[in-house]
PDB file of C-alpha atoms and ligand atoms in Angstrom:
ATOM      1  CA  MET A   1       0.000   0.000   0.000  1.00  0.00           C
ATOM      2  CA  LEU A   2       1.049   3.622  -0.556  1.00  0.00           C
ATOM      3  CA  CYS A   3       1.612   6.123   2.260  1.00  0.00           C
ATOM      4  CA  ILE A   4      -1.391   8.459   2.600  1.00  0.00           C
ATOM      5  CA  ASN A   5       0.955  11.298   3.527  1.00  0.00           C
ATOM      6  CA  CYS A   6       3.714  11.146   0.957  1.00  0.00           C
ATOM      7  CA  GLY A   7       2.769   8.456  -1.548  1.00  0.00           C
ATOM      8  CA  THR A   8       5.806   6.254  -0.850  1.00  0.00           C
ATOM      9  CA  LYS A   9       5.288   2.488  -1.039  1.00  0.00           C
ATOM     10  CA  MET A  10       5.061   1.196   2.534  1.00  0.00           C
ATOM     11  CA  ASP A  11       7.271  -1.702   3.681  1.00  0.00           C
ATOM     12  CA  ALA A  12       6.393  -4.645   5.940  1.00  0.00           C
ATOM     13  CA  TYR A  13       7.414  -3.706   9.508  1.00  0.00           C
ATOM     14  CA  PHE A  14       6.019  -6.323  11.899  1.00  0.00           C
ATOM     15  CA  VAL A  15       3.046  -8.594  12.515  1.00  0.00           C
ATOM     16  CA  LYS A  16       0.759  -8.271  15.520  1.00  0.00           C
ATOM     17  CA  LYS A  17      -2.304 -10.402  16.251  1.00  0.00           C
ATOM     18  CA  SER A  18      -1.927 -11.770  12.694  1.00  0.00           C
ATOM     19  CA  PHE A  19      -2.230  -8.290  11.140  1.00  0.00           C
ATOM     20  CA  SER A  20       0.637  -6.931   9.086  1.00  0.00           C
ATOM     21  CA  ILE A  21       1.827  -3.445  10.077  1.00  0.00           C
ATOM     22  CA  VAL A  22       3.579  -1.532   7.299  1.00  0.00           C
ATOM     23  CA  ARG A  23       5.737   1.580   7.540  1.00  0.00           C
ATOM     24  CA  CYS A  24       6.619   4.444   5.223  1.00  0.00           C
ATOM     25  CA  PHE A  25      10.376   4.709   4.847  1.00  0.00           C
ATOM     26  CA  THR A  26      10.114   8.433   4.062  1.00  0.00           C
ATOM     27  CA  CYS A  27       7.808   9.849   6.764  1.00  0.00           C
ATOM     28  CA  LYS A  28       7.613   6.857   9.195  1.00  0.00           C
ATOM     29  CA  LEU A  29       3.801   6.704   9.115  1.00  0.00           C
ATOM     30  CA  MET A  30       2.615   3.184  10.015  1.00  0.00           C
ATOM     31  CA  ALA A  31      -0.602   1.474   8.985  1.00  0.00           C
ATOM     32  CA  VAL A  32      -2.405  -1.861   9.035  1.00  0.00           C
ATOM     33  CA  GLU A  33      -2.398  -3.664   5.713  1.00  0.00           C
ATOM     34  CA  ASN A  34      -5.384  -5.742   4.549  1.00  0.00           C
ATOM     35  CA  VAL A  35      -7.984  -4.196   6.833  1.00  0.00           C
ATOM     36  CA  PRO A  36     -11.115  -6.415   7.222  1.00  0.00           C
ATOM     37  CA  ALA A  37     -14.054  -5.033   5.229  1.00  0.00           C
ATOM     38  CA  ASP A  38     -16.402  -5.261   8.214  1.00  0.00           C
ATOM     39  CA  LEU A  39     -14.928  -3.903  11.428  1.00  0.00           C
ATOM     40  CA  SER A  40     -18.205  -3.802  13.359  1.00  0.00           C
ATOM     41  CA  PRO A  41     -17.579  -7.073  15.276  1.00  0.00           C
ATOM     42  CA  TYR A  42     -14.624  -5.290  16.904  1.00  0.00           C
ATOM     43  CA  TYR A  43     -16.874  -2.535  18.301  1.00  0.00           C
ATOM     44  CA  ARG A  44     -19.582  -4.471  20.110  1.00  0.00           C
ATOM     45  CA  GLU A  45     -20.956  -3.200  23.404  1.00  0.00           C
ATOM     46  CA  GLY A  46     -18.111  -4.997  25.208  1.00  0.00           C
ATOM     47  CA  TYR A  47     -15.678  -2.544  23.627  1.00  0.00           C
ATOM     48  CA  PHE A  48     -17.049   0.125  25.941  1.00  0.00           C
ATOM     49  CA  THR A  49     -17.570  -2.014  29.009  1.00  0.00           C
ATOM     50  CA  GLY A  50     -14.348  -3.889  29.574  1.00  0.00           C
ATOM     51  CA  ASP A  51     -14.370  -6.983  27.339  1.00  0.00           C
ATOM     52  CA  VAL A  52     -10.585  -7.507  27.318  1.00  0.00           C
ATOM     53  CA  THR A  53     -10.698  -9.501  24.068  1.00  0.00           C
ATOM     54  CA  LEU A  54     -11.820  -6.329  22.237  1.00  0.00           C
ATOM     55  CA  ASP A  55      -8.904  -4.072  23.357  1.00  0.00           C
ATOM     56  CA  GLY A  56     -11.348  -1.342  24.295  1.00  0.00           C
ATOM     57  CA  TYR A  57     -12.093   0.606  27.414  1.00  0.00           C
ATOM     58  CA  MET A  58     -11.999  -0.893  30.891  1.00  0.00           C
ATOM     59  CA  ASP A  59     -15.377   0.584  31.658  1.00  0.00           C
ATOM     60  CA  TYR A  60     -16.105   3.674  29.648  1.00  0.00           C
ATOM     61  CA  ASP A  61     -18.168   5.658  32.133  1.00  0.00           C
ATOM     62  CA  SER A  62     -16.026   5.036  35.204  1.00  0.00           C
ATOM     63  CA  ASP A  63     -12.792   5.662  33.286  1.00  0.00           C
ATOM     64  CA  LYS A  64     -14.253   8.953  32.126  1.00  0.00           C
ATOM     65  CA  GLU A  65     -14.913  10.131  35.667  1.00  0.00           C
ATOM     66  CA  VAL A  66     -11.187  10.180  36.341  1.00  0.00           C
ATOM     67  CA  SER A  67     -10.503  11.640  32.877  1.00  0.00           C
ATOM     68  CA  LYS A  68     -12.417  14.756  33.856  1.00  0.00           C
ATOM     69  CA  LYS A  69      -9.246  16.676  34.719  1.00  0.00           C
ATOM     70  CA  THR A  70      -7.725  15.843  31.325  1.00  0.00           C
ATOM     71  CA  TYR A  71     -10.875  17.019  29.540  1.00  0.00           C
ATOM     72  CA  VAL A  72     -11.165  20.270  31.471  1.00  0.00           C
ATOM     73  CA  ASP A  73      -7.568  20.890  30.481  1.00  0.00           C
ATOM     74  CA  PHE A  74      -8.403  20.270  26.767  1.00  0.00           C
ATOM     75  CA  LEU A  75     -11.440  22.575  26.895  1.00  0.00           C
ATOM     76  CA  GLY A  76      -9.279  25.301  28.424  1.00  0.00           C
ATOM     77  CA  VAL A  77      -6.844  25.137  25.495  1.00  0.00           C
ATOM     78  CA  MET A  78      -9.673  24.989  22.919  1.00  0.00           C
ATOM     79  CA  LYS A  79     -11.248  28.098  24.409  1.00  0.00           C
ATOM     80  CA  LYS A  80      -8.006  30.018  23.856  1.00  0.00           C
ATOM     81  CA  PHE A  81      -7.992  29.198  20.138  1.00  0.00           C
ATOM     82  CA  VAL A  82     -11.672  29.258  19.149  1.00  0.00           C
ATOM     83  CA  LYS A  83     -12.730  32.378  17.280  1.00  0.00           C
ATOM     84  CA  ASN A  84     -16.337  32.466  18.477  1.00  0.00           C
ATOM     85  CA  GLN A  85     -15.890  33.222  22.176  1.00  0.00           C
ATOM     86  CA  HIS A  86     -19.555  33.812  22.944  1.00  0.00           C
ATOM     87  CA  SER A  87     -21.262  30.495  22.301  1.00  0.00           C
ATOM     88  CA  PRO A  88     -18.993  28.273  20.223  1.00  0.00           C
ATOM     89  CA  SER A  89     -20.317  25.101  18.662  1.00  0.00           C
ATOM     90  CA  MET A  90     -18.611  21.740  18.545  1.00  0.00           C
ATOM     91  CA  LEU A  91     -19.194  18.454  16.830  1.00  0.00           C
ATOM     92  CA  GLU A  92     -17.579  15.571  18.633  1.00  0.00           C
ATOM     93  CA  VAL A  93     -16.742  12.651  16.366  1.00  0.00           C
ATOM     94  CA  GLY A  94     -16.549   9.441  18.359  1.00  0.00           C
ATOM     95  CA  CYS A  95     -18.442  11.018  21.241  1.00  0.00           C
ATOM     96  CA  ALA A  96     -18.833   7.672  23.061  1.00  0.00           C
ATOM     97  CA  THR A  97     -21.206   8.157  25.983  1.00  0.00           C
ATOM     98  CA  GLY A  98     -21.037  11.969  25.846  1.00  0.00           C
ATOM     99  CA  PHE A  99     -18.817  12.654  28.820  1.00  0.00           C
ATOM    100  CA  PHE A 100     -16.598  15.236  27.092  1.00  0.00           C
ATOM    101  CA  MET A 101     -19.601  16.864  25.357  1.00  0.00           C
ATOM    102  CA  ASN A 102     -21.324  17.279  28.685  1.00  0.00           C
ATOM    103  CA  LEU A 103     -18.317  19.081  30.169  1.00  0.00           C
ATOM    104  CA  GLY A 104     -18.203  21.300  27.075  1.00  0.00           C
ATOM    105  CA  LYS A 105     -21.900  22.075  27.445  1.00  0.00           C
ATOM    106  CA  GLN A 106     -21.344  23.105  31.054  1.00  0.00           C
ATOM    107  CA  GLN A 107     -18.710  25.552  29.813  1.00  0.00           C
ATOM    108  CA  GLY A 108     -21.047  27.193  27.298  1.00  0.00           C
ATOM    109  CA  TRP A 109     -20.373  25.154  24.152  1.00  0.00           C
ATOM    110  CA  GLN A 110     -23.269  24.087  21.901  1.00  0.00           C
ATOM    111  CA  VAL A 111     -22.573  20.409  21.506  1.00  0.00           C
ATOM    112  CA  GLU A 112     -23.454  17.655  19.085  1.00  0.00           C
ATOM    113  CA  GLY A 113     -21.976  14.193  18.730  1.00  0.00           C
ATOM    114  CA  ILE A 114     -21.705  11.201  16.440  1.00  0.00           C
ATOM    115  CA  ASP A 115     -20.504   7.705  17.203  1.00  0.00           C
ATOM    116  CA  ILE A 116     -20.566   4.345  15.444  1.00  0.00           C
ATOM    117  CA  SER A 117     -21.871   2.673  18.577  1.00  0.00           C
ATOM    118  CA  GLU A 118     -25.660   2.671  18.991  1.00  0.00           C
ATOM    119  CA  TYR A 119     -25.120   1.836  22.624  1.00  0.00           C
ATOM    120  CA  ALA A 120     -22.915   4.919  23.133  1.00  0.00           C
ATOM    121  CA  VAL A 121     -25.262   7.264  21.244  1.00  0.00           C
ATOM    122  CA  GLN A 122     -28.220   6.076  23.307  1.00  0.00           C
ATOM    123  CA  LYS A 123     -26.275   6.858  26.515  1.00  0.00           C
ATOM    124  CA  THR A 124     -25.426  10.348  25.203  1.00  0.00           C
ATOM    125  CA  LYS A 125     -29.082  11.071  24.363  1.00  0.00           C
ATOM    126  CA  GLU A 126     -30.149   9.926  27.822  1.00  0.00           C
ATOM    127  CA  LYS A 127     -27.947  12.734  29.156  1.00  0.00           C
ATOM    128  CA  GLY A 128     -30.033  15.240  27.130  1.00  0.00           C
ATOM    129  CA  MET A 129     -27.650  15.924  24.267  1.00  0.00           C
ATOM    130  CA  VAL A 130     -27.937  15.693  20.487  1.00  0.00           C
ATOM    131  CA  ALA A 131     -26.172  12.665  19.054  1.00  0.00           C
ATOM    132  CA  SER A 132     -26.513  10.353  16.081  1.00  0.00           C
ATOM    133  CA  VAL A 133     -25.180   6.989  15.006  1.00  0.00           C
ATOM    134  CA  GLY A 134     -22.658   7.128  12.201  1.00  0.00           C
ATOM    135  CA  THR A 135     -19.237   8.272  11.093  1.00  0.00           C
ATOM    136  CA  LEU A 136     -17.918  11.540   9.750  1.00  0.00           C
ATOM    137  CA  GLU A 137     -18.179   9.985   6.291  1.00  0.00           C
ATOM    138  CA  THR A 138     -21.925   9.320   6.570  1.00  0.00           C
ATOM    139  CA  TYR A 139     -22.809  12.427   8.595  1.00  0.00           C
ATOM    140  CA  VAL A 140     -25.034  14.970   6.810  1.00  0.00           C
ATOM    141  CA  THR A 141     -25.890  18.471   8.042  1.00  0.00           C
ATOM    142  CA  ASP A 142     -26.285  22.080   6.888  1.00  0.00           C
ATOM    143  CA  LYS A 143     -24.574  23.378  10.029  1.00  0.00           C
ATOM    144  CA  LYS A 144     -21.056  24.747  10.259  1.00  0.00           C
ATOM    145  CA  PHE A 145     -19.172  24.174  13.498  1.00  0.00           C
ATOM    146  CA  ASP A 146     -16.576  26.289  15.286  1.00  0.00           C
ATOM    147  CA  ALA A 147     -14.725  23.136  16.318  1.00  0.00           C
ATOM    148  CA  ILE A 148     -14.669  19.471  15.414  1.00  0.00           C
ATOM    149  CA  VAL A 149     -13.244  17.306  18.144  1.00  0.00           C
ATOM    150  CA  ALA A 150     -12.022  13.789  17.405  1.00  0.00           C
ATOM    151  CA  GLN A 151     -10.303  12.218  20.378  1.00  0.00           C
ATOM    152  CA  ASP A 152      -8.582   8.937  19.650  1.00  0.00           C
ATOM    153  CA  VAL A 153     -10.518   8.599  16.391  1.00  0.00           C
ATOM    154  CA  ILE A 154      -8.178   9.248  13.469  1.00  0.00           C
ATOM    155  CA  GLU A 155      -6.177   6.084  14.209  1.00  0.00           C
ATOM    156  CA  HIS A 156      -9.424   4.063  13.865  1.00  0.00           C
ATOM    157  CA  VAL A 157     -10.668   5.261  10.487  1.00  0.00           C
ATOM    158  CA  LYS A 158     -10.017   3.577   7.146  1.00  0.00           C
ATOM    159  CA  ASP A 159      -9.499   6.823   5.244  1.00  0.00           C
ATOM    160  CA  PRO A 160      -8.092   9.615   7.447  1.00  0.00           C
ATOM    161  CA  ILE A 161      -7.590  11.993   4.492  1.00  0.00           C
ATOM    162  CA  ASN A 162     -11.271  11.779   3.649  1.00  0.00           C
ATOM    163  CA  ASP A 163     -12.181  12.555   7.288  1.00  0.00           C
ATOM    164  CA  ILE A 164      -9.831  15.543   7.370  1.00  0.00           C
ATOM    165  CA  LYS A 165     -11.389  16.926   4.164  1.00  0.00           C
ATOM    166  CA  LYS A 166     -14.903  16.290   5.461  1.00  0.00           C
ATOM    167  CA  SER A 167     -13.977  18.127   8.681  1.00  0.00           C
ATOM    168  CA  ALA A 168     -12.870  21.139   6.655  1.00  0.00           C
ATOM    169  CA  ASP A 169     -16.270  21.104   4.877  1.00  0.00           C
ATOM    170  CA  LEU A 170     -18.155  21.040   8.182  1.00  0.00           C
ATOM    171  CA  LEU A 171     -16.132  23.812   9.827  1.00  0.00           C
ATOM    172  CA  ALA A 172     -16.963  27.500   9.843  1.00  0.00           C
ATOM    173  CA  ASP A 173     -14.289  29.925   8.603  1.00  0.00           C
ATOM    174  CA  ASN A 174     -11.247  29.710  10.903  1.00  0.00           C
ATOM    175  CA  GLY A 175     -12.778  26.647  12.567  1.00  0.00           C
ATOM    176  CA  LEU A 176     -10.683  24.256  14.619  1.00  0.00           C
ATOM    177  CA  LEU A 177      -9.974  20.579  14.184  1.00  0.00           C
ATOM    178  CA  VAL A 178      -8.992  19.170  17.581  1.00  0.00           C
ATOM    179  CA  LEU A 179      -7.345  15.758  17.537  1.00  0.00           C
ATOM    180  CA  THR A 180      -5.799  13.355  19.953  1.00  0.00           C
ATOM    181  CA  THR A 181      -4.040  10.204  18.811  1.00  0.00           C
ATOM    182  CA  PRO A 182      -1.266   7.930  20.090  1.00  0.00           C
ATOM    183  CA  ASP A 183       2.215   9.221  19.194  1.00  0.00           C
ATOM    184  CA  ALA A 184       4.068   6.444  17.397  1.00  0.00           C
ATOM    185  CA  GLY A 185       7.110   8.711  17.193  1.00  0.00           C
ATOM    186  CA  SER A 186       7.320   9.125  20.979  1.00  0.00           C
ATOM    187  CA  LEU A 187      10.211   7.754  22.988  1.00  0.00           C
ATOM    188  CA  TRP A 188       7.750   5.618  24.967  1.00  0.00           C
ATOM    189  CA  ALA A 189       6.430   3.981  21.776  1.00  0.00           C
ATOM    190  CA  ARG A 190       9.917   3.358  20.465  1.00  0.00           C
ATOM    191  CA  VAL A 191      11.052   1.806  23.763  1.00  0.00           C
ATOM    192  CA  TRP A 192       8.130  -0.655  23.813  1.00  0.00           C
ATOM    193  CA  GLY A 193       8.387  -1.492  20.105  1.00  0.00           C
ATOM    194  CA  LYS A 194       5.632  -3.819  18.916  1.00  0.00           C
ATOM    195  CA  ARG A 195       4.482  -4.257  22.551  1.00  0.00           C
ATOM    196  CA  TRP A 196       3.459  -0.569  22.734  1.00  0.00           C
ATOM    197  CA  HIS A 197      -0.133  -0.501  24.069  1.00  0.00           C
ATOM    198  CA  ALA A 198      -1.443   1.487  21.073  1.00  0.00           C
ATOM    199  CA  PHE A 199      -0.500  -1.182  18.542  1.00  0.00           C
ATOM    200  CA  VAL A 200      -3.950  -2.772  18.522  1.00  0.00           C
ATOM    201  CA  PRO A 201      -4.940  -3.858  15.024  1.00  0.00           C
ATOM    202  CA  PRO A 202      -7.543  -3.833  13.600  1.00  0.00           C
ATOM    203  CA  GLN A 203      -9.037  -1.194  15.921  1.00  0.00           C
ATOM    204  CA  HIS A 204      -6.057   1.101  15.316  1.00  0.00           C
ATOM    205  CA  LEU A 205      -5.353   1.281  11.587  1.00  0.00           C
ATOM    206  CA  PHE A 206      -2.895   4.223  11.416  1.00  0.00           C
ATOM    207  CA  TYR A 207      -0.019   5.134  13.726  1.00  0.00           C
ATOM    208  CA  PHE A 208       1.005   8.794  13.396  1.00  0.00           C
ATOM    209  CA  SER A 209       3.849  10.922  14.716  1.00  0.00           C
ATOM    210  CA  VAL A 210       3.636  14.672  15.364  1.00  0.00           C
ATOM    211  CA  LYS A 211       5.544  15.303  12.159  1.00  0.00           C
ATOM    212  CA  ASN A 212       3.595  13.129   9.720  1.00  0.00           C
ATOM    213  CA  LEU A 213       0.215  14.023  11.266  1.00  0.00           C
ATOM    214  CA  SER A 214       1.025  17.747  10.916  1.00  0.00           C
ATOM    215  CA  SER A 215       2.117  17.123   7.345  1.00  0.00           C
ATOM    216  CA  VAL A 216      -1.130  15.294   6.444  1.00  0.00           C
ATOM    217  CA  LEU A 217      -3.179  18.154   7.939  1.00  0.00           C
ATOM    218  CA  GLU A 218      -1.189  20.895   6.225  1.00  0.00           C
ATOM    219  CA  LYS A 219      -1.565  19.178   2.846  1.00  0.00           C
ATOM    220  CA  ASN A 220      -5.338  19.049   3.343  1.00  0.00           C
ATOM    221  CA  GLY A 221      -6.460  22.541   4.259  1.00  0.00           C
ATOM    222  CA  PHE A 222      -5.247  23.113   7.835  1.00  0.00           C
ATOM    223  CA  LYS A 223      -2.554  24.975   9.734  1.00  0.00           C
ATOM    224  CA  VAL A 224      -1.354  23.372  12.972  1.00  0.00           C
ATOM    225  CA  GLU A 225      -1.495  25.968  15.758  1.00  0.00           C
ATOM    226  CA  TYR A 226      -0.985  23.920  18.906  1.00  0.00           C
ATOM    227  CA  CYS A 227       0.562  20.562  19.636  1.00  0.00           C
ATOM    228  CA  ALA A 228       1.387  19.068  23.007  1.00  0.00           C
ATOM    229  CA  HIS A 229       1.589  15.870  24.988  1.00  0.00           C
ATOM    230  CA  HIS A 230      -0.792  16.306  27.895  1.00  0.00           C
ATOM    231  CA  GLY A 231      -0.707  13.875  30.772  1.00  0.00           C
ATOM    232  CA  LYS A 232      -3.727  11.758  31.586  1.00  0.00           C
ATOM    233  CA  TRP A 233      -5.258  10.926  34.933  1.00  0.00           C
ATOM    234  CA  PHE A 234      -5.760   7.263  35.699  1.00  0.00           C
ATOM    235  CA  ALA A 235      -7.511   5.487  38.553  1.00  0.00           C
ATOM    236  CA  VAL A 236      -5.167   3.342  40.625  1.00  0.00           C
ATOM    237  CA  PRO A 237      -6.854  -0.009  39.699  1.00  0.00           C
ATOM    238  CA  TYR A 238      -6.453   0.869  36.007  1.00  0.00           C
ATOM    239  CA  ILE A 239      -2.733   1.506  36.493  1.00  0.00           C
ATOM    240  CA  ILE A 240      -2.334  -1.807  38.320  1.00  0.00           C
ATOM    241  CA  ARG A 241      -4.117  -3.615  35.482  1.00  0.00           C
ATOM    242  CA  LEU A 242      -1.739  -1.996  32.993  1.00  0.00           C
ATOM    243  CA  LEU A 243       1.181  -3.237  35.097  1.00  0.00           C
ATOM    244  CA  TYR A 244      -0.345  -6.698  34.929  1.00  0.00           C
ATOM    245  CA  SER A 245      -0.718  -6.591  31.144  1.00  0.00           C
ATOM    246  CA  TRP A 246       2.864  -5.364  30.710  1.00  0.00           C
ATOM    247  CA  THR A 247       4.577  -7.707  33.145  1.00  0.00           C
ATOM    248  CA  GLY A 248       2.227 -10.709  33.271  1.00  0.00           C
ATOM    249  CA  LEU A 249       2.957 -10.983  37.007  1.00  0.00           C
ATOM    250  CA  GLY A 250       0.063 -12.611  38.904  1.00  0.00           C
ATOM    251  CA  ILE A 251       0.545 -10.321  41.890  1.00  0.00           C
ATOM    252  CA  PHE A 252      -0.688  -7.359  39.830  1.00  0.00           C
ATOM    253  CA  SER A 253      -3.766  -9.271  38.747  1.00  0.00           C
ATOM    254  CA  LYS A 254      -4.671  -9.942  42.393  1.00  0.00           C
ATOM    255  CA  LEU A 255      -3.873  -6.372  43.418  1.00  0.00           C
ATOM    256  CA  ALA A 256      -6.021  -5.027  40.550  1.00  0.00           C
ATOM    257  CA  SER A 257      -9.141  -6.933  41.572  1.00  0.00           C
ATOM    258  CA  TRP A 258      -8.594  -6.073  45.234  1.00  0.00           C
ATOM    259  CA  SER A 259      -8.010  -2.368  44.508  1.00  0.00           C
ATOM    260  CA  SER A 260     -11.073  -2.032  42.271  1.00  0.00           C
ATOM    261  CA  ASN A 261     -13.221  -2.830  45.296  1.00  0.00           C
ATOM    262  CA  SER A 262     -11.311  -0.617  47.707  1.00  0.00           C
ATOM    263  CA  PHE A 263     -10.844   3.094  48.396  1.00  0.00           C
ATOM    264  CA  LEU A 264      -8.125   3.075  45.711  1.00  0.00           C
ATOM    265  CA  LYS A 265     -10.700   3.145  42.921  1.00  0.00           C
ATOM    266  CA  LYS A 266     -11.481   6.735  43.961  1.00  0.00           C
ATOM    267  CA  ILE A 267      -7.861   7.806  43.698  1.00  0.00           C
ATOM    268  CA  SER A 268      -6.326   8.871  40.401  1.00  0.00           C
ATOM    269  CA  LEU A 269      -2.763   9.764  39.521  1.00  0.00           C
ATOM    270  CA  PRO A 270      -1.435  11.963  36.719  1.00  0.00           C
ATOM    271  CA  ILE A 271       0.717  10.014  34.302  1.00  0.00           C
ATOM    272  CA  ASN A 272       2.448  11.514  31.334  1.00  0.00           C
ATOM    273  CA  VAL A 273       4.563   9.202  29.246  1.00  0.00           C
ATOM    274  CA  ARG A 274       4.228  11.721  26.401  1.00  0.00           C
ATOM    275  CA  ASP A 275       2.824   9.205  23.932  1.00  0.00           C
ATOM    276  CA  THR A 276      -0.482  10.948  23.173  1.00  0.00           C
ATOM    277  CA  ILE A 277      -0.625  13.837  20.704  1.00  0.00           C
ATOM    278  CA  PHE A 278      -3.072  16.651  21.485  1.00  0.00           C
ATOM    279  CA  LEU A 279      -3.239  18.878  18.442  1.00  0.00           C
ATOM    280  CA  ILE A 280      -5.285  21.863  17.282  1.00  0.00           C
ATOM    281  CA  ALA A 281      -5.320  22.791  13.597  1.00  0.00           C
ATOM    282  CA  ARG A 282      -7.130  25.754  12.073  1.00  0.00           C
ATOM    283  CA  LYS A 283      -8.983  25.578   8.778  1.00  0.00           C
ATOM    284  CA  ILE A 284      -7.302  27.728   6.140  1.00  0.00           C
ATOM    285  CA  ASN A 285      -9.985  29.562   4.203  1.00  0.00           C
TER     286      ASN A 285
HETATM  287 ZN1   ZN B   1       5.017   8.664   4.128  1.00  0.00          ZN
END
């Protein structure tokens, strides 16, 4: 396959879970080759509620409670860059159960969301917000948004260029595209190699670095204005479970189940291994 950023033929790099990961020699972008036509079996309800075989969330809603600090941080940065300061609008792509949207709404944003999961969209609607089932590709509206937020989405889509172009169409003049995605160029990713936690085919189909992601955006109608690696807050039981999955030591498995029923589940710690890109790009008119 050819690199979506620079057109170079991508070379075989490694195999994980029987999927071949290829890499561009020129810009180092990585991608999954031979993506299954139907990915929906990989996004069943269990993806959001802790089915470990699906490489998804531990438990979406409870994880989000401790992510609140991360999200408030993101909204603070977005507010600095958005042109419409009075009542800005946002479309969240991959809104899951609407946790981020709800925080945005509380801060004066007009919010709308889309997600491929019917389960997630239903949960968002129950919280009193507008949401619909679908992807950016299938989404139809006459509205123009001040910001499109896609957190941990671009690595999941089959055609990122198409999504970036569609985002430009849906944005108002000077609108913002706000992305987070794992940073395959980070030191942390390079140290772990193929065992890096974000190498999860076929849920993650593209593995970007700051440089090649910025390049893709700038070739498709955007100017990158902000890029950082923000830390994330994690509940203690989640951290212990990660230790278990990295080390395979039984002690961590026991500690994880004990801690998830103890006071420790209420405690979260900031961790920043600098392997998540948080980027804001402005539409060039
Ligand atoms: Zn390339």
